[in-house]
Coordinates of C-alpha atoms in Angstrom, one line a residue:
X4 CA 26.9 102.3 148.9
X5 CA 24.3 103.7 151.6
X6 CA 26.2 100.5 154.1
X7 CA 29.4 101.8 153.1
X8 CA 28.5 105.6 154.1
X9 CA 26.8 104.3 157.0
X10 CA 30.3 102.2 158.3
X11 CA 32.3 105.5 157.9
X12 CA 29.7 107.4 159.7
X13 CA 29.7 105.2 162.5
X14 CA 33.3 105.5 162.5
X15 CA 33.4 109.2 162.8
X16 CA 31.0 108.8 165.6
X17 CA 33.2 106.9 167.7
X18 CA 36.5 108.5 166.9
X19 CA 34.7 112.1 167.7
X20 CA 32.8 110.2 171.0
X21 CA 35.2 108.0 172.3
X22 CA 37.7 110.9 173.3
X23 CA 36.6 112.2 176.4
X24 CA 38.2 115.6 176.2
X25 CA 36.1 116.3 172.2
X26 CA 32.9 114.9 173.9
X27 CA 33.0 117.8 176.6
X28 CA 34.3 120.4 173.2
X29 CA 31.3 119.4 171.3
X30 CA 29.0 119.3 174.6
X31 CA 29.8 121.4 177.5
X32 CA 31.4 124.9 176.0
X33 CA 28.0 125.7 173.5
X34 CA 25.7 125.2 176.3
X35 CA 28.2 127.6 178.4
X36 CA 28.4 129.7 176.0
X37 CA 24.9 130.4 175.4
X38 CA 24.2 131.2 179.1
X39 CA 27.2 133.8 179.4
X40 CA 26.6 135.4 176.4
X41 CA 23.0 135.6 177.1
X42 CA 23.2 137.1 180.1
X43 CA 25.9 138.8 179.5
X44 CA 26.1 140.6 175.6
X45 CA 22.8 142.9 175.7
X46 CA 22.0 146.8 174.9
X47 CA 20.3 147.4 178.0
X48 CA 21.9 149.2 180.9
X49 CA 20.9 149.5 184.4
X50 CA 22.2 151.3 187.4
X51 CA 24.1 153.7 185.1
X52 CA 25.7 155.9 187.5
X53 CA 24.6 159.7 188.0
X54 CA 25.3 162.6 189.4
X55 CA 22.9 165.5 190.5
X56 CA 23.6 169.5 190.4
X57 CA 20.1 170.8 191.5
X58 CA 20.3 174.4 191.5
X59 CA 16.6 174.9 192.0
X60 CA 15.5 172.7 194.8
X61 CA 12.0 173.6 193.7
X62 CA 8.7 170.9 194.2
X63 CA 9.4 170.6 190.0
X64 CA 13.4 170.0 190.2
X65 CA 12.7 167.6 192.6
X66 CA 10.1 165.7 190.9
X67 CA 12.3 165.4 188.0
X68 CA 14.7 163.9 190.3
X69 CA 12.6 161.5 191.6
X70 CA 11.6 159.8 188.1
X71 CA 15.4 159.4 187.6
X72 CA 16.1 157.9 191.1
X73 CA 13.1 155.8 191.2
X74 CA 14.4 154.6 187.4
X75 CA 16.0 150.8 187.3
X76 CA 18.4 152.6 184.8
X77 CA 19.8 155.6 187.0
X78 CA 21.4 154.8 190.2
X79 CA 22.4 158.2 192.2
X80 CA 26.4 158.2 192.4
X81 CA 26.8 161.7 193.5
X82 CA 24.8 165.0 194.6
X83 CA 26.8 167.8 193.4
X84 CA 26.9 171.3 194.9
X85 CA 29.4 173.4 192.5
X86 CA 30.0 173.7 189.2
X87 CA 33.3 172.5 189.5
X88 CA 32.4 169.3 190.6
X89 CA 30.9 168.0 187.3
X90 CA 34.7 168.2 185.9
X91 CA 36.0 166.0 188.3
X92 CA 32.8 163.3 188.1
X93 CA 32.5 163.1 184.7
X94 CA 36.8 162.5 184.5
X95 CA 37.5 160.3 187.3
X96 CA 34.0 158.2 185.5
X97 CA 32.3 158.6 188.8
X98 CA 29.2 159.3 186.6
X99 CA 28.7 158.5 183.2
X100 CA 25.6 161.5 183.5
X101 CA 25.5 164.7 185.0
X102 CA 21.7 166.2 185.6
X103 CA 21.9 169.5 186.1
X104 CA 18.9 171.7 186.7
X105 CA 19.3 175.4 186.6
X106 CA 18.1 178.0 189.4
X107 CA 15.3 178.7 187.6
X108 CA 14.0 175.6 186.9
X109 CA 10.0 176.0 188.4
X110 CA 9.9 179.9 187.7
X111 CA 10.6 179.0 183.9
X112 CA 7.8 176.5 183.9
X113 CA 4.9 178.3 186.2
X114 CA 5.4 181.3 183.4
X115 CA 5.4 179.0 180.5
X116 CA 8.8 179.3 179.7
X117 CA 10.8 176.8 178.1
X118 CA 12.8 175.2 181.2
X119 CA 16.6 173.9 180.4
X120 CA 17.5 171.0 181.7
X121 CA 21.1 170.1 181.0
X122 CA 22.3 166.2 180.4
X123 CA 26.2 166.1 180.5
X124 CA 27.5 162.9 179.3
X125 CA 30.9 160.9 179.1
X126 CA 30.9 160.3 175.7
X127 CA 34.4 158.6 175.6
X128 CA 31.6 155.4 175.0
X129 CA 29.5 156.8 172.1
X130 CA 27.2 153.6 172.2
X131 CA 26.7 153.6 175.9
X132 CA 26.3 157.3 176.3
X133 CA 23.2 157.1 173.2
X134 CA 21.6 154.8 175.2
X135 CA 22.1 156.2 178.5
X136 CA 20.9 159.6 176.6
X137 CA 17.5 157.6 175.3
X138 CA 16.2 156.9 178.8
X139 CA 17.0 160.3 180.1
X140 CA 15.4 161.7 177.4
X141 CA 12.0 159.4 177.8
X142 CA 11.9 160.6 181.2
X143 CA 11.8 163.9 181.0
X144 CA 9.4 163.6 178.2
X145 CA 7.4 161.8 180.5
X146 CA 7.9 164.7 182.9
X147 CA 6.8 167.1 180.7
X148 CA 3.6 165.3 179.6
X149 CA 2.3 164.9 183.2
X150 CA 3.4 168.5 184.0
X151 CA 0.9 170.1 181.1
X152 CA -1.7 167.8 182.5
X153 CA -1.7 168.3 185.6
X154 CA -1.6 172.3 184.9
X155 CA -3.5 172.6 182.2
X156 CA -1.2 173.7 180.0
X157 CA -1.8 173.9 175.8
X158 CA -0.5 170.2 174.3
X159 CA 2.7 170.5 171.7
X160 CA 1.3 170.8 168.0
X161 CA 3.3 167.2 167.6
X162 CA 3.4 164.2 169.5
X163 CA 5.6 161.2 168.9
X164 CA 4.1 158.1 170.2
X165 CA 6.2 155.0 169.7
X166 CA 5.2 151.6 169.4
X167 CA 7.4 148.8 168.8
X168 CA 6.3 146.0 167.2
X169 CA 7.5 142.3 167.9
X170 CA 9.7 143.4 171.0
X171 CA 6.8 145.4 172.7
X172 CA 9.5 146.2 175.6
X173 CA 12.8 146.3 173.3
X174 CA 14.6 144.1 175.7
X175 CA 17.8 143.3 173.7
X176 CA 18.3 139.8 175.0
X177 CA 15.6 138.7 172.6
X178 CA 17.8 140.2 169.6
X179 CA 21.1 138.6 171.1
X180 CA 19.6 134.9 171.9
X181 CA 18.5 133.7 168.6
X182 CA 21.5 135.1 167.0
X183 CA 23.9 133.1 169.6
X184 CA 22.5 130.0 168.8
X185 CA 23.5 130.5 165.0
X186 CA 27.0 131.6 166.1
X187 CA 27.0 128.3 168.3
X188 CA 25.9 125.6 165.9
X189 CA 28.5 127.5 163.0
X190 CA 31.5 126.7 165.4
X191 CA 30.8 123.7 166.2
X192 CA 30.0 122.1 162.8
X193 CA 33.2 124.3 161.5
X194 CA 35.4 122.1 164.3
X195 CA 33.7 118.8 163.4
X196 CA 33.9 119.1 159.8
X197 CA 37.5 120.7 159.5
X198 CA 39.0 118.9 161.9
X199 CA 37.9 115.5 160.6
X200 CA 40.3 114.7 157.7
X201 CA 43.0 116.8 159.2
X202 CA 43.0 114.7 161.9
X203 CA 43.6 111.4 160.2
X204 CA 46.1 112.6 158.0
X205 CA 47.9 113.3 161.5
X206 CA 47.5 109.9 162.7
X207 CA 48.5 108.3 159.2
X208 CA 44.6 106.6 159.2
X209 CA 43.6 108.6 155.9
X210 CA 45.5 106.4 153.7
X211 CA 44.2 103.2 155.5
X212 CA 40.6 105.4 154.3
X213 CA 41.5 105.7 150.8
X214 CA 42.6 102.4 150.2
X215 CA 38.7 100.9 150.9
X216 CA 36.4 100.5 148.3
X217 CA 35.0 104.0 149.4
X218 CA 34.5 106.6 146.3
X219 CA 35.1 110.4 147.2
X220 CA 31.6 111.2 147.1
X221 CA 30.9 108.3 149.9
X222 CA 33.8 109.9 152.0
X223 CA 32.2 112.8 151.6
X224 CA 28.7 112.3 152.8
X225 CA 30.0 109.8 155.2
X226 CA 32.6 112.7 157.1
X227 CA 29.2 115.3 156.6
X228 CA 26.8 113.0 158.7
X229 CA 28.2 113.4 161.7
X230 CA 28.6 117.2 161.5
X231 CA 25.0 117.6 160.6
X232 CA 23.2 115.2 163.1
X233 CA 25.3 117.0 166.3
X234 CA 24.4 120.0 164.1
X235 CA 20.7 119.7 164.8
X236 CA 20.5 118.5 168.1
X237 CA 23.0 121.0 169.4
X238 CA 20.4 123.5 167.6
X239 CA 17.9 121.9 169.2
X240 CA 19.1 122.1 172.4
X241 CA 20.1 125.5 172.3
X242 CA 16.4 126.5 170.9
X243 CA 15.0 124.5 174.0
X244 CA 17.5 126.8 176.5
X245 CA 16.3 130.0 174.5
X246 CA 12.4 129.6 174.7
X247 CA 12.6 128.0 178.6
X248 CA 15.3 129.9 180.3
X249 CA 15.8 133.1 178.8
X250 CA 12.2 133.4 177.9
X251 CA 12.7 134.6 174.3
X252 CA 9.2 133.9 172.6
X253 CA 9.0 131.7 169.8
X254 CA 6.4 132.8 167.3
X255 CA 6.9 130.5 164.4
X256 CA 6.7 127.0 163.7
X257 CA 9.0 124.3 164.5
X258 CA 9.2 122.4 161.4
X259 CA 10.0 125.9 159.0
X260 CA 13.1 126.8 161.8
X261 CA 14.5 123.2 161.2
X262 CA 14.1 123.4 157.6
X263 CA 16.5 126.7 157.8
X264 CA 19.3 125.2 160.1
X265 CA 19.1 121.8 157.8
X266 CA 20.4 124.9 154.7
X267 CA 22.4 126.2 157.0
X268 CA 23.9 122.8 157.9
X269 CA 24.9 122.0 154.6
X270 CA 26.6 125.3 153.9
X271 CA 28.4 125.0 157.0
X272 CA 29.8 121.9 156.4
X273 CA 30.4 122.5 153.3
X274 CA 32.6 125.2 154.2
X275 CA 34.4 122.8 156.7
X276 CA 34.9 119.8 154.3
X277 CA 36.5 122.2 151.9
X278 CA 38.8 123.6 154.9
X279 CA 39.1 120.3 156.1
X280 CA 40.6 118.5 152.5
X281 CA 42.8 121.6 152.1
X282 CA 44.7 121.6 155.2
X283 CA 47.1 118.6 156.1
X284 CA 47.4 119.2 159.9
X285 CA 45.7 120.2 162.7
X286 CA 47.1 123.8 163.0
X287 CA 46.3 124.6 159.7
X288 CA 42.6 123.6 159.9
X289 CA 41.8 125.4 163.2
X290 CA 43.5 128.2 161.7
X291 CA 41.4 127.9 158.5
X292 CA 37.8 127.8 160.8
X293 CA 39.3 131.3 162.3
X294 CA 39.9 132.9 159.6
X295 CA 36.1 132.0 157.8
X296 CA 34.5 132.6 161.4
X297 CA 35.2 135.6 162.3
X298 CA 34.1 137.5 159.4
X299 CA 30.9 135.5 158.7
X300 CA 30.0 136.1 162.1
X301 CA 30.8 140.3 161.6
X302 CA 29.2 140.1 158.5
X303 CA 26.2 138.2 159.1
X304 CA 24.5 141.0 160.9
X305 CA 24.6 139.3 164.6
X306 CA 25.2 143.2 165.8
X307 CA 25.4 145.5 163.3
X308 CA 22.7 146.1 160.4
X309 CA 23.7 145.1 156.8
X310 CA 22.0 147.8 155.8
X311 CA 24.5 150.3 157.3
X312 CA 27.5 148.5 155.5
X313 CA 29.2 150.0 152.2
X314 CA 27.6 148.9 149.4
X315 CA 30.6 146.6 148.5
X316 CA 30.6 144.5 152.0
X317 CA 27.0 144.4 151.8
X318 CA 27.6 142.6 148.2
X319 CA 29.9 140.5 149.8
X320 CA 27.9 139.3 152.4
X321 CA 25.1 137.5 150.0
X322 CA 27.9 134.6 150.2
X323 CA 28.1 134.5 153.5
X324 CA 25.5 131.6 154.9
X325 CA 25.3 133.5 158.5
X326 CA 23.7 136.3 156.8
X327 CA 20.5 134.3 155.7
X328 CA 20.4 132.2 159.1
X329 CA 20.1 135.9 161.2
X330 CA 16.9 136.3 159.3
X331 CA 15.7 132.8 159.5
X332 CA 16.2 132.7 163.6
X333 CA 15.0 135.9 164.3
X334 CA 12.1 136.1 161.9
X335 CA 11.2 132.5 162.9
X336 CA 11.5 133.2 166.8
X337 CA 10.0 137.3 167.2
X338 CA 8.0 138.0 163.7
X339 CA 6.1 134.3 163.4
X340 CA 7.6 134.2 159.9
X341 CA 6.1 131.2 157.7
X342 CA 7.9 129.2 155.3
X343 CA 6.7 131.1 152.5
X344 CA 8.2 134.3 154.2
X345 CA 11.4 132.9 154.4
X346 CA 11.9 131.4 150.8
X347 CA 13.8 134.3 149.5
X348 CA 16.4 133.0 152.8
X349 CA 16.1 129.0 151.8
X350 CA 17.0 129.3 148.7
X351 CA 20.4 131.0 148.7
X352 CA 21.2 128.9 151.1
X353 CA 20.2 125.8 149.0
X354 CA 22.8 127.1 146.2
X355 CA 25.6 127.9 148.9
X356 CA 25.6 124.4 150.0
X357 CA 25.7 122.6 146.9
X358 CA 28.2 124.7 145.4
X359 CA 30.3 124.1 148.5
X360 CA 29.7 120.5 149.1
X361 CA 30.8 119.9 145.1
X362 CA 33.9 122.3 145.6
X363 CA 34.7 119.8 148.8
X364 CA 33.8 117.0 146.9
X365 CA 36.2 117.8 144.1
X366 CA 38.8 118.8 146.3
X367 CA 38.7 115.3 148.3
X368 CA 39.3 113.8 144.5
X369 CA 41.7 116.4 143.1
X370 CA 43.7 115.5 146.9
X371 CA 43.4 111.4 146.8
X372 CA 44.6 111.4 143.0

């Protein structure tokens, strides 16, 4: 049995190798992939473009000015000197922000006043304009704090002091990495897998398969193999490029991460062998991995929190094997997560796998009677 799995595997090896143009598919786009999306999907936004109306020209106004300017976030687009001007900025999207200090700006503070400082925003980009809003916000929080120090003024009854734990400095490519090398590995064990049987049934070599002494459960694990070995060592790879060139820090150990994609593996190609013994062409199976990746990858919570979902998606998402792997990555990667942290993640995706590795396997039978 285990040389008869072993010949087939070794068959889809060099069918999937042996084509130049599917080496490069399974090789070249993940690793491209990774870098652009790394570099290129994150929450963090610098030199957002602003414009100044400074009425008070005041020692105060412009030391408020200067945190903004001498910010990596703010770059100065425009200094305004009307009213009318802000119209016109914020419309033509000159400036995404407007700072606009009033004329009495420094007489407001020097009598203990409250002092108005006015933030106009292009909201046409609610997410964009939040987080432009958060950094101007901390800065002239900050400017507040040094201002009753320096004159002595009575502290606020309440202070928020924030401290974020695991991502000291909230830089979002940490977030984004570890969930790009899920989204990587799940497309390219989805193409392996789906494509496998779809492809010999195009080339008229599936018959040739099913008249061998193989049984369906042989096919099976023989047309899995492949998936999950270029499965791990495209996760590995991708791990390797995470930790050494985008410097996310990896917290946990090794062996606990690998026992997560190995689950993850399973349900993947579990998903694919069912996909892949449904469709009879080509087409059909690449249009089968689209319509299972997209909404496992939206409903997996690569960018938007389950917990923020109606109650019914949310339901729907404890089937989805993306959901699990999220937490495994990320709690593995920034939280140091051990393997007894993570057994409430393992072990749905234990169940996930079987179930669709048997579906597969029946549909392989129910197909080659």
């Amino acid at each position: 049995m285990w040389q008869r799995i072993f010949a087939l595997a070794i068959k889809e090896f060099q069918a999937l190798l042996r084509d130049p143009k599917a080496r490069f598919v399974v090789i070249g786009p993940p690793i491209i992939q990774l870098v652009v999306f790394s570099f290129a999907a994150t929450f963090d936004l610098n030199h957002i473009p602003l414009a100044i109306y400074n009425q008070d020209g005041g020692q105060a106004a412009q030391s408020l000015v200067a945190r903004f300017t001498g910010s990596q976030h703010f770059e100065i687009a425009a200094r305004l000197t009307h009213e009318d001007e802000i119209k016109h900025v914020i419309d033509q999207r000159e400036a995404l922000m407007v700072l606009h200090i009033g004329p009495r700006f420094e007489q407001d503070l020097d009598s203990d006043k409250p002092a108005t400082v006015q933030l106009i925003i292009d909201g046409r980009n609610s997410n964009t304009a939040a987080i432009a809003l958060g950094y101007a916000s901390s800065i002239v929080a900050d400017f507040n704090a040094q201002w009753q120090q320096t004159h002595h003024l009575a502290a606020p009854p309440s202070v928020i002091v924030s401290r974020a734990w695991f991502n000291p400095n909230l830089i979002s490519r940490w977030f984004i990495v570890p969930g790009v090398v899920g989204i990587l590995m799940l497309v390219v064990v989805m193409v392996v897998t789906a494509l496998s049987v779809a492809r010999e049934r195009e080339q008229g070599t599936f018959d040739q398969l099913l008249v061998t002494p193989l049984r369906p459960v042989e096919i099976l694990i023989g047309k899995a193999t492949p998936g999950f070995v270029i499965g791990m060592i495209e996760g590995g790879v991708t791990i390797f490029l995470a930790v050494h060139l985008f410097g996310v820090p990896f917290e946990g150990h090794i062996g606990t991460l690998f026992v997560g994609l190995g689950l993850f593996l399973m349900s993947a190609i579990g998903v694919g062998l069912m996909i892949s013994a449904l469709a009879t062409t080509l087409q059909q199976a690449v249009l089968g991995v689209f319509l299972f990746l997209v909404p496992a990858i939206i409903l997996s919570g690569f960018a938007t929190p389950i917990a923020n979902m109606p109650p019914i998606v949310q339901d729907l998402t404890l089937i989805n094997p993306m959901r699990y792997l999220m937490i495994i990555l990320r709690g593995v990667f920034l939280e140091g997560s051990s393997f007894d942290s993570l057994i409430d993640e393992f072990w749905p995706l234990a169940i996930i796998g079987l179930v669709t590795l048997a579906f597969a396997g029946w549909l392989f039978r129910h197909r080659m009677n």
